[in-house]
PDB file of C-alpha atoms in Angstrom:
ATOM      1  CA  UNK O 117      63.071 155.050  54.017  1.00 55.00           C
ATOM      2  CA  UNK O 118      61.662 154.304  57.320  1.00 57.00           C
ATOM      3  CA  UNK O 119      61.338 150.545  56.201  1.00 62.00           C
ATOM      4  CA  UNK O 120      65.134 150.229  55.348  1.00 65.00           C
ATOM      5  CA  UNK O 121      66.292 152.014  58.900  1.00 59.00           C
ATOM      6  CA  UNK O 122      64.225 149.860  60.577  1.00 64.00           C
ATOM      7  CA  UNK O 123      65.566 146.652  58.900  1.00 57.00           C
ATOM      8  CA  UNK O 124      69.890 147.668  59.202  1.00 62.00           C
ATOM      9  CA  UNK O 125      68.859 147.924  62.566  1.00 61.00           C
ATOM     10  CA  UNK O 126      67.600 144.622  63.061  1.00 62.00           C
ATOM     11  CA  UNK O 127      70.286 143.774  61.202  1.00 63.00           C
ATOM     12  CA  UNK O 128      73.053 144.991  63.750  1.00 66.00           C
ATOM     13  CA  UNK O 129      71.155 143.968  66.933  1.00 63.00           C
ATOM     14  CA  UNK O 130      71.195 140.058  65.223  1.00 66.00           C
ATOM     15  CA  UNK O 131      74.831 140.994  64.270  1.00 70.00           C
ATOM     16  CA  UNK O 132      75.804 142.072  68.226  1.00 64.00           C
ATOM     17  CA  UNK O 133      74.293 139.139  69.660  1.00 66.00           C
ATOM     18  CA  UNK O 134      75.701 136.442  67.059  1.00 67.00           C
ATOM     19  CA  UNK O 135      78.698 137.975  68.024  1.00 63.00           C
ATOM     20  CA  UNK O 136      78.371 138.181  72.000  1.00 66.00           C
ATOM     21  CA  UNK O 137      76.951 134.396  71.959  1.00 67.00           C
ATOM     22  CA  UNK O 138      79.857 133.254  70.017  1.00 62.00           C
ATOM     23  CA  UNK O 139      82.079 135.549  72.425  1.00 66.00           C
ATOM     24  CA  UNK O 140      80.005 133.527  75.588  1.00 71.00           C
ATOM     25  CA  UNK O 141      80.545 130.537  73.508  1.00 62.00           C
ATOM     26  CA  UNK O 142      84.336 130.485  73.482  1.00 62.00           C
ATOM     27  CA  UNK O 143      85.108 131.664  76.968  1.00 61.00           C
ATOM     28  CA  UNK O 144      83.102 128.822  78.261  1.00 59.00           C
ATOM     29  CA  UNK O 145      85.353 126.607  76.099  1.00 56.00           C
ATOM     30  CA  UNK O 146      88.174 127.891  77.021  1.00 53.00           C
ATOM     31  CA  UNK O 147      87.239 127.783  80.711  1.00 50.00           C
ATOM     32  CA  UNK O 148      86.573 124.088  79.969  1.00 53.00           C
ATOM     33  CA  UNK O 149      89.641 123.681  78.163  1.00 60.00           C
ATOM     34  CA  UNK O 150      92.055 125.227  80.846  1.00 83.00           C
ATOM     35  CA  UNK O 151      91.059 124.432  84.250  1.00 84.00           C
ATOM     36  CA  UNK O 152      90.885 121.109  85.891  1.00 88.00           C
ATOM     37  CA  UNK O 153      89.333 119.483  89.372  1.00 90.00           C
ATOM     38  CA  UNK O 154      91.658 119.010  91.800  1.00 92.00           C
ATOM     39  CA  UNK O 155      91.505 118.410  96.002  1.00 92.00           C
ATOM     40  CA  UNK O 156      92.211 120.790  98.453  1.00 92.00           C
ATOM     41  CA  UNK O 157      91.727 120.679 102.208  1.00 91.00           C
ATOM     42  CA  UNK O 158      89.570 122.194 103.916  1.00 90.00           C
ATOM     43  CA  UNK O 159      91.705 124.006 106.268  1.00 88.00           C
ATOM     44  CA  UNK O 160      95.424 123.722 107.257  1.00 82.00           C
ATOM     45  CA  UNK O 161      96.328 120.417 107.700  1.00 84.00           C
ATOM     46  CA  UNK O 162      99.174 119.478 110.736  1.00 79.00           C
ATOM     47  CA  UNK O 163     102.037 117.263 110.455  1.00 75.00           C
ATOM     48  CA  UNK O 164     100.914 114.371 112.046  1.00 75.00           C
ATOM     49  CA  UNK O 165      97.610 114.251 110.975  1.00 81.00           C
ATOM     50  CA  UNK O 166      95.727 111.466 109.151  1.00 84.00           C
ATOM     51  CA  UNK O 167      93.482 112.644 106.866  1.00 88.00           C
ATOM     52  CA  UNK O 168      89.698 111.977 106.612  1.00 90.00           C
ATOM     53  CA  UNK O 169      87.273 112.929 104.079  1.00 90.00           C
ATOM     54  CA  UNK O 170      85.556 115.835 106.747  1.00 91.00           C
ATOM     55  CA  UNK O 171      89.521 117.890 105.841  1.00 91.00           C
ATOM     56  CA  UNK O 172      89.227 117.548 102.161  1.00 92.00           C
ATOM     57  CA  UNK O 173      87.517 119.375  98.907  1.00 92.00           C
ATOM     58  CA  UNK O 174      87.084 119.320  95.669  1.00 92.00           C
ATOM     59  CA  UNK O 175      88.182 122.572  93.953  1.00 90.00           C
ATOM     60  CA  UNK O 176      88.501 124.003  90.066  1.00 90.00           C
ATOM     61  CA  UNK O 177      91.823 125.711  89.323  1.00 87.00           C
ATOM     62  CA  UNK O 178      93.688 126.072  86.311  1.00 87.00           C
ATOM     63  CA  UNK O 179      95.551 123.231  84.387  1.00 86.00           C
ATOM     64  CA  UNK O 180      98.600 125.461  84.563  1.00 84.00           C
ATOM     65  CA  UNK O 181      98.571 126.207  88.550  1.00 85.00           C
ATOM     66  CA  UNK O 182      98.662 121.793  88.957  1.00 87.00           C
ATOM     67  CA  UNK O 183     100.998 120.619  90.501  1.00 87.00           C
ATOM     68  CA  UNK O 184     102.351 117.268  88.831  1.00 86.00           C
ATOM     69  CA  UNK O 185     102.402 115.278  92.343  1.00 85.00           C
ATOM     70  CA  UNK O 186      99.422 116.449  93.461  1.00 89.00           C
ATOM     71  CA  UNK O 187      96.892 113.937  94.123  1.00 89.00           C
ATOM     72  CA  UNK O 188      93.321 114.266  92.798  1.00 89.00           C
ATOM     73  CA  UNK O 189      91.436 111.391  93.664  1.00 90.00           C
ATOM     74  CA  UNK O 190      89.939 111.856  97.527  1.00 89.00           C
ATOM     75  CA  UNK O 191      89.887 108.300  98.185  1.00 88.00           C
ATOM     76  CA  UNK O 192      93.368 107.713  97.636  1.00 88.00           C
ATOM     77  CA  UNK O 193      94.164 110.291 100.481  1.00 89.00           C
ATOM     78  CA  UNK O 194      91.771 108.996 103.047  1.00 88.00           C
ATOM     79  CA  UNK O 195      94.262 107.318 105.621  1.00 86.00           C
ATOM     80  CA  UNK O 196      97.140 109.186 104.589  1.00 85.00           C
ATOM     81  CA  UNK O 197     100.041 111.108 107.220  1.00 84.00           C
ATOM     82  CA  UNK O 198     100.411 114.640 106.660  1.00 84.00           C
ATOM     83  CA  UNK O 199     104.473 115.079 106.915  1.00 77.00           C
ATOM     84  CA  UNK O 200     104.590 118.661 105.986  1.00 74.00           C
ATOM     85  CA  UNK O 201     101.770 121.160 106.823  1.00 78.00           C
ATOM     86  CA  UNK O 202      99.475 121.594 103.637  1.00 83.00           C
ATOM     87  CA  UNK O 203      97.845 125.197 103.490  1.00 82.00           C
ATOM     88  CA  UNK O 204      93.765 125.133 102.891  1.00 84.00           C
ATOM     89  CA  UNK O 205      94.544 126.632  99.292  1.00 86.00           C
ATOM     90  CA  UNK O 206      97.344 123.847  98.234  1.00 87.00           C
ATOM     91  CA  UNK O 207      96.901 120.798  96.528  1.00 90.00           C
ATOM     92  CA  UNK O 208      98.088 117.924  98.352  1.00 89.00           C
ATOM     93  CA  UNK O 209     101.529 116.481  96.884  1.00 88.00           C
ATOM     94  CA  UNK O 210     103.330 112.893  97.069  1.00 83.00           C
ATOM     95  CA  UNK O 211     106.021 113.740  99.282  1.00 80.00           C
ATOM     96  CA  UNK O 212     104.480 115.696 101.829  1.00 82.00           C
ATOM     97  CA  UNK O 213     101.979 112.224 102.504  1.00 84.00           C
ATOM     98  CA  UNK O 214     102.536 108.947 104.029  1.00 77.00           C
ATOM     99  CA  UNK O 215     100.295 105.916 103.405  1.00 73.00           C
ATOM    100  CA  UNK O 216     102.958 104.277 106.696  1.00 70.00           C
ATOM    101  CA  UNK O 217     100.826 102.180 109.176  1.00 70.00           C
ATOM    102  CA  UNK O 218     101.154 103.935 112.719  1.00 76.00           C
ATOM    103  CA  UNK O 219      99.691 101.019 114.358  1.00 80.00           C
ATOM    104  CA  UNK O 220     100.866  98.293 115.842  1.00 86.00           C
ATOM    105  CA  UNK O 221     101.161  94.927 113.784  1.00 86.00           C
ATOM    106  CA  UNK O 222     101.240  91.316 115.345  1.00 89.00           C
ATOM    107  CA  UNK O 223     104.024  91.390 117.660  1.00 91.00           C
ATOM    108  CA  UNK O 224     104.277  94.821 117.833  1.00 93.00           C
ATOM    109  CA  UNK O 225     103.274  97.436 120.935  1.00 94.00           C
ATOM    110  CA  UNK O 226     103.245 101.229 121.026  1.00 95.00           C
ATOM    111  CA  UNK O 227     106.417 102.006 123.643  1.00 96.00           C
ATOM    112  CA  UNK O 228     106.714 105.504 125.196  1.00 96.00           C
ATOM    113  CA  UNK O 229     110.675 107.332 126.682  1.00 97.00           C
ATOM    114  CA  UNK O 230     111.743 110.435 127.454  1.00 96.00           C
ATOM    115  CA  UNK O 231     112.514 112.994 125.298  1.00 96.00           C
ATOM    116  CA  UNK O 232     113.929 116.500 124.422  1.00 95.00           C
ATOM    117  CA  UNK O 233     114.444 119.181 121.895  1.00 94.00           C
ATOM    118  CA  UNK O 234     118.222 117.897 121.399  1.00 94.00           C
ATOM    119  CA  UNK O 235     117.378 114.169 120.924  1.00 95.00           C
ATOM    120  CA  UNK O 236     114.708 115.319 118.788  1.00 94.00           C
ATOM    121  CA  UNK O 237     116.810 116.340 116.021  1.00 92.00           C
ATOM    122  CA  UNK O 238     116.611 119.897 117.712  1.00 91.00           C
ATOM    123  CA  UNK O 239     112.837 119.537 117.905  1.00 92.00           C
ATOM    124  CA  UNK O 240     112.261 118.608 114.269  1.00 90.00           C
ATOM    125  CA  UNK O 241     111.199 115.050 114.875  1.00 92.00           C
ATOM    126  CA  UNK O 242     107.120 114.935 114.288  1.00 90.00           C
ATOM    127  CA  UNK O 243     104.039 111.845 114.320  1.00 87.00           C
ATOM    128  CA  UNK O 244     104.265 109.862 111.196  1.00 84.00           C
ATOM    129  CA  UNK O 245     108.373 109.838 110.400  1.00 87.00           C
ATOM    130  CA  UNK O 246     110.869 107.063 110.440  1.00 89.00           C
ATOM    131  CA  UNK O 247     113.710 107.831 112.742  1.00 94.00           C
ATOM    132  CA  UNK O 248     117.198 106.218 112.685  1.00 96.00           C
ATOM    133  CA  UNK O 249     118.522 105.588 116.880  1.00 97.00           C
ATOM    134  CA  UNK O 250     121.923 107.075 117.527  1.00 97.00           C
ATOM    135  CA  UNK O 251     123.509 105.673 121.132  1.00 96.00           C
ATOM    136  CA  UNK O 252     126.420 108.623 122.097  1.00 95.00           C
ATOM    137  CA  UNK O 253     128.463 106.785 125.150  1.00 92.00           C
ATOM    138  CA  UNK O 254     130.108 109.069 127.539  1.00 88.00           C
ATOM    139  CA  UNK O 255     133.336 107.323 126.661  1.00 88.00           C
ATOM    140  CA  UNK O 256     134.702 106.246 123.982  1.00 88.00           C
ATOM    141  CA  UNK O 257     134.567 102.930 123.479  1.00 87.00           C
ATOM    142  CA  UNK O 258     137.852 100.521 121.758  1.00 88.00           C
ATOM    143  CA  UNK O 259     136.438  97.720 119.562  1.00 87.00           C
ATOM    144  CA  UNK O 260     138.621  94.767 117.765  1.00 87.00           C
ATOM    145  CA  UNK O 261     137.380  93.450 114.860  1.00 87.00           C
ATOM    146  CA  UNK O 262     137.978  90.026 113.207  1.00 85.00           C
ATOM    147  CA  UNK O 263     140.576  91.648 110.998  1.00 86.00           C
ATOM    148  CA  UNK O 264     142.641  92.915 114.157  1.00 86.00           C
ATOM    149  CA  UNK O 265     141.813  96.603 113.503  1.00 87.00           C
ATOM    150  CA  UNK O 266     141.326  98.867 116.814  1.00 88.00           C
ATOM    151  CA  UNK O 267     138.582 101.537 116.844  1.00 86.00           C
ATOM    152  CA  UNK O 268     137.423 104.092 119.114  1.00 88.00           C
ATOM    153  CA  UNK O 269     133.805 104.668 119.006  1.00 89.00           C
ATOM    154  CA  UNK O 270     131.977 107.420 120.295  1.00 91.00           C
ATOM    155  CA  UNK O 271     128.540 106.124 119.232  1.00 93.00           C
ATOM    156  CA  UNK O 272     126.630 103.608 117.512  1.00 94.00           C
ATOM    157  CA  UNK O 273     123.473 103.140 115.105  1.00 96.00           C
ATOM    158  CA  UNK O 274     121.229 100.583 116.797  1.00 96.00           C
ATOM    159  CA  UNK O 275     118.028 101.263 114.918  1.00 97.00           C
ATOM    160  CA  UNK O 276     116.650 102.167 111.498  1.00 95.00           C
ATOM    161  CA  UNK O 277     113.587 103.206 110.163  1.00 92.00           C
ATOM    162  CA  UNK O 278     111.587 103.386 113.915  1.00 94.00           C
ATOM    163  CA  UNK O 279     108.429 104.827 113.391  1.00 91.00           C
ATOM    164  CA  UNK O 280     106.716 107.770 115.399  1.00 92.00           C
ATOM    165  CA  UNK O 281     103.398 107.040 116.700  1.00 90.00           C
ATOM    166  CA  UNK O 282     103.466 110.527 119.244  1.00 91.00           C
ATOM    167  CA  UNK O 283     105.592 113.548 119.986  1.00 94.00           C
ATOM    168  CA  UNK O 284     103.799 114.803 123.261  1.00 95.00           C
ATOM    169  CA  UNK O 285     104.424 117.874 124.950  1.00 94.00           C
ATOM    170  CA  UNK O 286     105.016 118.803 129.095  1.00 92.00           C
ATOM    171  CA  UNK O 287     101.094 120.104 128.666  1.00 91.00           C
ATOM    172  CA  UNK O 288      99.837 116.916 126.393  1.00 88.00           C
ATOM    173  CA  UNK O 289      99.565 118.210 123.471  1.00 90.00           C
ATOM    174  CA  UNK O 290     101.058 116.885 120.274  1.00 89.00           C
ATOM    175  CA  UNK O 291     103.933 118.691 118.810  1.00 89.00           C
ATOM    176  CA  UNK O 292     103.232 120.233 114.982  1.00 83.00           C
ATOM    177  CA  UNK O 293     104.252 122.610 112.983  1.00 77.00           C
ATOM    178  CA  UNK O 294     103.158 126.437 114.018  1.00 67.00           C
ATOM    179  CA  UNK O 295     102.493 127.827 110.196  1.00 60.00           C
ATOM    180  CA  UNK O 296     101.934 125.999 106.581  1.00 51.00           C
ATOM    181  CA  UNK O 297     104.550 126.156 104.070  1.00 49.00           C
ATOM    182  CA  UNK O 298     104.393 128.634 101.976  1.00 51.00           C
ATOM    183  CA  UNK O 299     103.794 128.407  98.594  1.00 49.00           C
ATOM    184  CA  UNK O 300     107.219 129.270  96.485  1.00 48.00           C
ATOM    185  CA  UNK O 301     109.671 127.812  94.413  1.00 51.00           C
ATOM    186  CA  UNK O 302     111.835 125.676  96.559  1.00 58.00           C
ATOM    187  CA  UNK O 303     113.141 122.237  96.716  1.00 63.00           C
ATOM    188  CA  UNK O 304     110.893 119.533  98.703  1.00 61.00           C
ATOM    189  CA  UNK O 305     113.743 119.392 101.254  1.00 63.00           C
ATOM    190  CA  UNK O 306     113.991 123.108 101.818  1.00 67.00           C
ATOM    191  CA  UNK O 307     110.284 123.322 101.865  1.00 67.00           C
ATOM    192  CA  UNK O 308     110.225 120.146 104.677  1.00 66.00           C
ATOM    193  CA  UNK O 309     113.253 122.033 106.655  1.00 67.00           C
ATOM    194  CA  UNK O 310     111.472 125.693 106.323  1.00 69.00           C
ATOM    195  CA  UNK O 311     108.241 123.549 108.365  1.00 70.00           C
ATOM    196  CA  UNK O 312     110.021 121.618 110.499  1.00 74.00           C
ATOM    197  CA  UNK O 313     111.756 125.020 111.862  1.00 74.00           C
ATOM    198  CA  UNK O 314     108.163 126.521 113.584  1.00 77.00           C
ATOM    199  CA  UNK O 315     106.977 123.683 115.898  1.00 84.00           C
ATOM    200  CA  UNK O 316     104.372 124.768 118.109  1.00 83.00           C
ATOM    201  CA  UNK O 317     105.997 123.379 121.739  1.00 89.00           C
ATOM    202  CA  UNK O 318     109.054 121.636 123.166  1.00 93.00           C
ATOM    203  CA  UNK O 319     108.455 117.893 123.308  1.00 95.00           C
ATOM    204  CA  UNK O 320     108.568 115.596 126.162  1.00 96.00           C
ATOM    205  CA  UNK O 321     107.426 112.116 125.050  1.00 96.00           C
ATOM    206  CA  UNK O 322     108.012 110.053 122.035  1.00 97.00           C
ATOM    207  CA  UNK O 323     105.859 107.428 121.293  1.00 96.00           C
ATOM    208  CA  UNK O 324     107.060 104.740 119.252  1.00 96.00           C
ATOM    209  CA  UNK O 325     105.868 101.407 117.289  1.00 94.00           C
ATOM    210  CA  UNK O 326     108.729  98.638 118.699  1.00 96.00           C
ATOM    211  CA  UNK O 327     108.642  95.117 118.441  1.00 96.00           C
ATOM    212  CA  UNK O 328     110.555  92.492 121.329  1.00 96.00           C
ATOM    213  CA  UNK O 329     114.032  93.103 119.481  1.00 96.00           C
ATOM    214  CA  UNK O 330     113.842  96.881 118.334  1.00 97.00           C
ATOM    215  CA  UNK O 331     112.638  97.639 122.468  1.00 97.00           C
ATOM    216  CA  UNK O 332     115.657  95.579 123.768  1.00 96.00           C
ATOM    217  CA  UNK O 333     117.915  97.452 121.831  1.00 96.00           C
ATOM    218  CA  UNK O 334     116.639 100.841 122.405  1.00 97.00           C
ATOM    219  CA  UNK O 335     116.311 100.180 126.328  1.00 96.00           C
ATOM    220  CA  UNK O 336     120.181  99.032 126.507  1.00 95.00           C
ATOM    221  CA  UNK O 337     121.461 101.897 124.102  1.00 95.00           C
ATOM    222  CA  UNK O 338     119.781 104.357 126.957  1.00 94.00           C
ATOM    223  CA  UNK O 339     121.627 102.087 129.928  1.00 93.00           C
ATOM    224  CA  UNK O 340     124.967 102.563 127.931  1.00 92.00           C
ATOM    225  CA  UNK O 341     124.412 106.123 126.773  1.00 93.00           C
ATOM    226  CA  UNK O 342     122.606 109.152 125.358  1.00 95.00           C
ATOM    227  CA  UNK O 343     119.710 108.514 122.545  1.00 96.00           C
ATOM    228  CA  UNK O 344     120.292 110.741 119.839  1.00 96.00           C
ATOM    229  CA  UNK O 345     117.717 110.492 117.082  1.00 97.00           C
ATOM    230  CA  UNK O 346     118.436 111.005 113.281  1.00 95.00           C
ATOM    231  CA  UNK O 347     115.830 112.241 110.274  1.00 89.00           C
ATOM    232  CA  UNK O 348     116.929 110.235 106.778  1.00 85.00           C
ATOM    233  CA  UNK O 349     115.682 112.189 104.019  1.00 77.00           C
ATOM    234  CA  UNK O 350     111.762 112.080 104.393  1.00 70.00           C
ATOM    235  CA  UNK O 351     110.913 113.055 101.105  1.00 66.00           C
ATOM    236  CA  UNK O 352     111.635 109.316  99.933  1.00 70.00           C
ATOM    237  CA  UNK O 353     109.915 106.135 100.585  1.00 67.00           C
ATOM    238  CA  UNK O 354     110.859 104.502 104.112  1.00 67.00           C
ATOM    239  CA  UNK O 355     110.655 100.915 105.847  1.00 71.00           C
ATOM    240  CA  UNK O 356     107.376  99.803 107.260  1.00 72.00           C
ATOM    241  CA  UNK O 357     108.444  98.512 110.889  1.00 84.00           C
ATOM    242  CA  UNK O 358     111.800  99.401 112.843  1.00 91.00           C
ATOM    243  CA  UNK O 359     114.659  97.192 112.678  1.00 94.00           C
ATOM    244  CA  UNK O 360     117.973  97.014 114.668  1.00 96.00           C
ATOM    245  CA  UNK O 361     121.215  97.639 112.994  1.00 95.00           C
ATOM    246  CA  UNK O 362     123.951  94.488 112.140  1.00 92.00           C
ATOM    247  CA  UNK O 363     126.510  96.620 114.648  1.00 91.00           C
ATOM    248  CA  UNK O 364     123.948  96.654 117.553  1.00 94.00           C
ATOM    249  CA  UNK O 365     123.551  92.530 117.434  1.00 92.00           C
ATOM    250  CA  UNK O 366     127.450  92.163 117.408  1.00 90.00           C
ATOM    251  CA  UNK O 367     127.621  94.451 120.326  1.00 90.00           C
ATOM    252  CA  UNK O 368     124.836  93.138 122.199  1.00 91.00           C
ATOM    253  CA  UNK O 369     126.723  90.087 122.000  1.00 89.00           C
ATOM    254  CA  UNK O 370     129.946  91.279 123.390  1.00 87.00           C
ATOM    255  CA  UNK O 371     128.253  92.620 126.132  1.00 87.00           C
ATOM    256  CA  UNK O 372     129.326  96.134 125.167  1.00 86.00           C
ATOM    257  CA  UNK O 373     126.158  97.880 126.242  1.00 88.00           C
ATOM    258  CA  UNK O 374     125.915  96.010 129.844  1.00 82.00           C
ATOM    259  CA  UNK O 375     129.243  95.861 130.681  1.00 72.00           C
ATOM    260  CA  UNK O 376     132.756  98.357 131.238  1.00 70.00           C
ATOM    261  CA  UNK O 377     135.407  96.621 129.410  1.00 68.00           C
ATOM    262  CA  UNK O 378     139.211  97.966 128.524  1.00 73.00           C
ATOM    263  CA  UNK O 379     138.583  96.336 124.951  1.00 82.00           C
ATOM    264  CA  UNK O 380     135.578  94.940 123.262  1.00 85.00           C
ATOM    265  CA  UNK O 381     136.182  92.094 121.063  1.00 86.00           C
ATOM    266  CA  UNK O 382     133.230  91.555 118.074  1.00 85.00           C
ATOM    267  CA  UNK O 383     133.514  88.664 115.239  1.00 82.00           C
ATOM    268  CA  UNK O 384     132.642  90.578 112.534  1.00 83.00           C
ATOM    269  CA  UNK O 385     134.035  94.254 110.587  1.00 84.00           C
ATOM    270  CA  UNK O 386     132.364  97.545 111.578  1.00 83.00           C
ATOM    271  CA  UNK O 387     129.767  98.798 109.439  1.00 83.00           C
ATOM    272  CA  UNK O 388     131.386 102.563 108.784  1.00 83.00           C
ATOM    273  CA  UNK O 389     127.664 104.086 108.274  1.00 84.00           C
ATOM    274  CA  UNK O 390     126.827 102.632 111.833  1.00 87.00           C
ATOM    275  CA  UNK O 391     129.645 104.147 113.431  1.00 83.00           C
ATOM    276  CA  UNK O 392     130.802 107.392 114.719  1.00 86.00           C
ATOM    277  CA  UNK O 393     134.754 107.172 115.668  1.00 79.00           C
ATOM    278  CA  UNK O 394     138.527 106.703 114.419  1.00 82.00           C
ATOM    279  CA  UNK O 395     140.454 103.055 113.389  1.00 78.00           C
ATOM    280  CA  UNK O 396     143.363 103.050 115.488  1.00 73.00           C
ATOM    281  CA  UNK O 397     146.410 102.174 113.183  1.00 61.00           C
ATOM    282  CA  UNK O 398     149.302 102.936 115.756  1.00 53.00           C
ATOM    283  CA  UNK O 399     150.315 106.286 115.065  1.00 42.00           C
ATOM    284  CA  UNK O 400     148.086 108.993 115.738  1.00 41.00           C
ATOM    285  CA  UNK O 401     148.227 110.826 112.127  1.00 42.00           C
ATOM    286  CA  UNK O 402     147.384 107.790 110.621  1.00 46.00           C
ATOM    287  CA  UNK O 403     144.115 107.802 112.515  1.00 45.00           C
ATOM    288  CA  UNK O 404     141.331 107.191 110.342  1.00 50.00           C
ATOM    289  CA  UNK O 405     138.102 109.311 111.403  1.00 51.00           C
ATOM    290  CA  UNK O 406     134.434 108.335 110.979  1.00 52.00           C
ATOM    291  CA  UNK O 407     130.849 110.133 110.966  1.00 56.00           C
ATOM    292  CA  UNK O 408     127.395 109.085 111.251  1.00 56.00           C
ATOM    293  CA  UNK O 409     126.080 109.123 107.310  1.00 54.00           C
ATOM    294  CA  UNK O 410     122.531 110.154 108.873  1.00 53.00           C
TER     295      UNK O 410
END
């Protein structure tokens, strides 16, 4: 009798650990199965900032929690620009990265101007973007066209795509964004626009990558009027080096930025995303009005 007791024992104790192996057994598979390695940095990463291996990690989370932009291989993030502040426990997305040079090329110098919270695209402009240059004259100015058509033109796009070396502030220090993004469901440009709203200082200085003809042009845009500075949509893909507008080379060559003329004649049309102002047609309800498109 003893004999028998002795042996369903045995029996349940093999039974209870087959069990709690194969229990073991399938968590670790499943643990396998539905987590993944990822990168993460390794504290809160700055707009602005280009990325070495020191900020980044290597983490575990689960296959669910990845995000399908995130990128996962660290060497393909060394040298990137951070464009949106990226939290110590986020993975590190497409859109909020820039693989954009930010310095100078052959024939290219960095160039430093004056700046303030107004130019900056009310203090949203950060190292590492691509800024289009708005010039807003203090007058109006009336252009003819080959085709004979009038316009008055209250300002003019004179460069695309400039790149941002340095937003500096009174003190020195660079302008960023105060707090990460935080981690919710929201569109990349509501997500960009939430970041950009917390900068840490007003800025000063903007430091920019210009070659010969993109520094002409911004230097006589500031001797005929205000710079105003404009963000394109910074979740896409931009141009490598500045370049000045079509509109800015006909100018230039009607002397409208050096000189004070009733009338200034150009042989070409006007470029309606270049220009902020209304075709005069004779009467003044036929007046046809025209905004900036950035």
């Amino acid at each position: 009798m003893q004999r028998t007791w002795i042996v369903a024992l045995l029996g349940c104790l093999l039974m209870a650990g087959s069990v709690a192996g194969y229990w073991q057994f399938m968590k670790h598979t499943e643990f396998q199965v539905e987590t993944m390695d990822t990168v993460k940095p390794v504290r809160m990463l700055h707009s602005g900032e280009v990325i070495e291996a020191s900020m980044l990690r290597k983490a575990v989370i689960p296959v669910a929690a990845h995000h399908p932009e995130a990128v996962t291989d660290v060497h393909a993030l060394i040298g990137q620009t951070v464009l949106v502040p990226i939290a110590d426990n986020e993975e590190l997305v497409l859109w909020k990265l820039s693989d954009q040079r930010l310095v100078p090329r052959e024939g290219e110098r960095y160039f430093s101007f004056k700046t303030d919270a107004a130019a900056n695209v009310g203090n949203m402009v950060r190292k590492g973007d691509r800024v289009d240059v708005w010039v807003e004259f203090d007058n109006p100015k009336l252009i003819k066209t080959a085709s004979g058509a009038t316009w008055s033109v209250g300002a003019v796009k004179v460069i695309e795509q400039l790149p941002v070396t340095g937003v500096k502030t009174p003190e020195g220090p660079e302008v960023t964004d105060a707090t990460a993004v935080e981690a919710v469901v929201q569109s990349n440009r509501q997500q960009l626009q939430n970041a950009r709203s917390k900068p840490n200082g007003k800025p000063e200085l903007n430091t920019y990558l210009m070659n010969d003809d993109v520094y002409e042009a911004y230097v006589l845009g500031s001797i005929a009027g205000r710079i105003k500075l404009a963000l394109p949509d910074l979740t896409k893909p931009g141009s490598d080096s500045g370049t000045v507008t079509a509109l800015f080379r006909e100018l230039k060559a009607a002397d409208a930025f050096t000189q004070t003329k009733g009338q200034i004649q150009v042989e070409g049309e006007l470029d309606q995303s270049q220009v902020s102002g209304n075709e005069n047609t004779g009467t003044s309800s036929n007046t046809k009005e025209v905004q900036p498109t950035s």
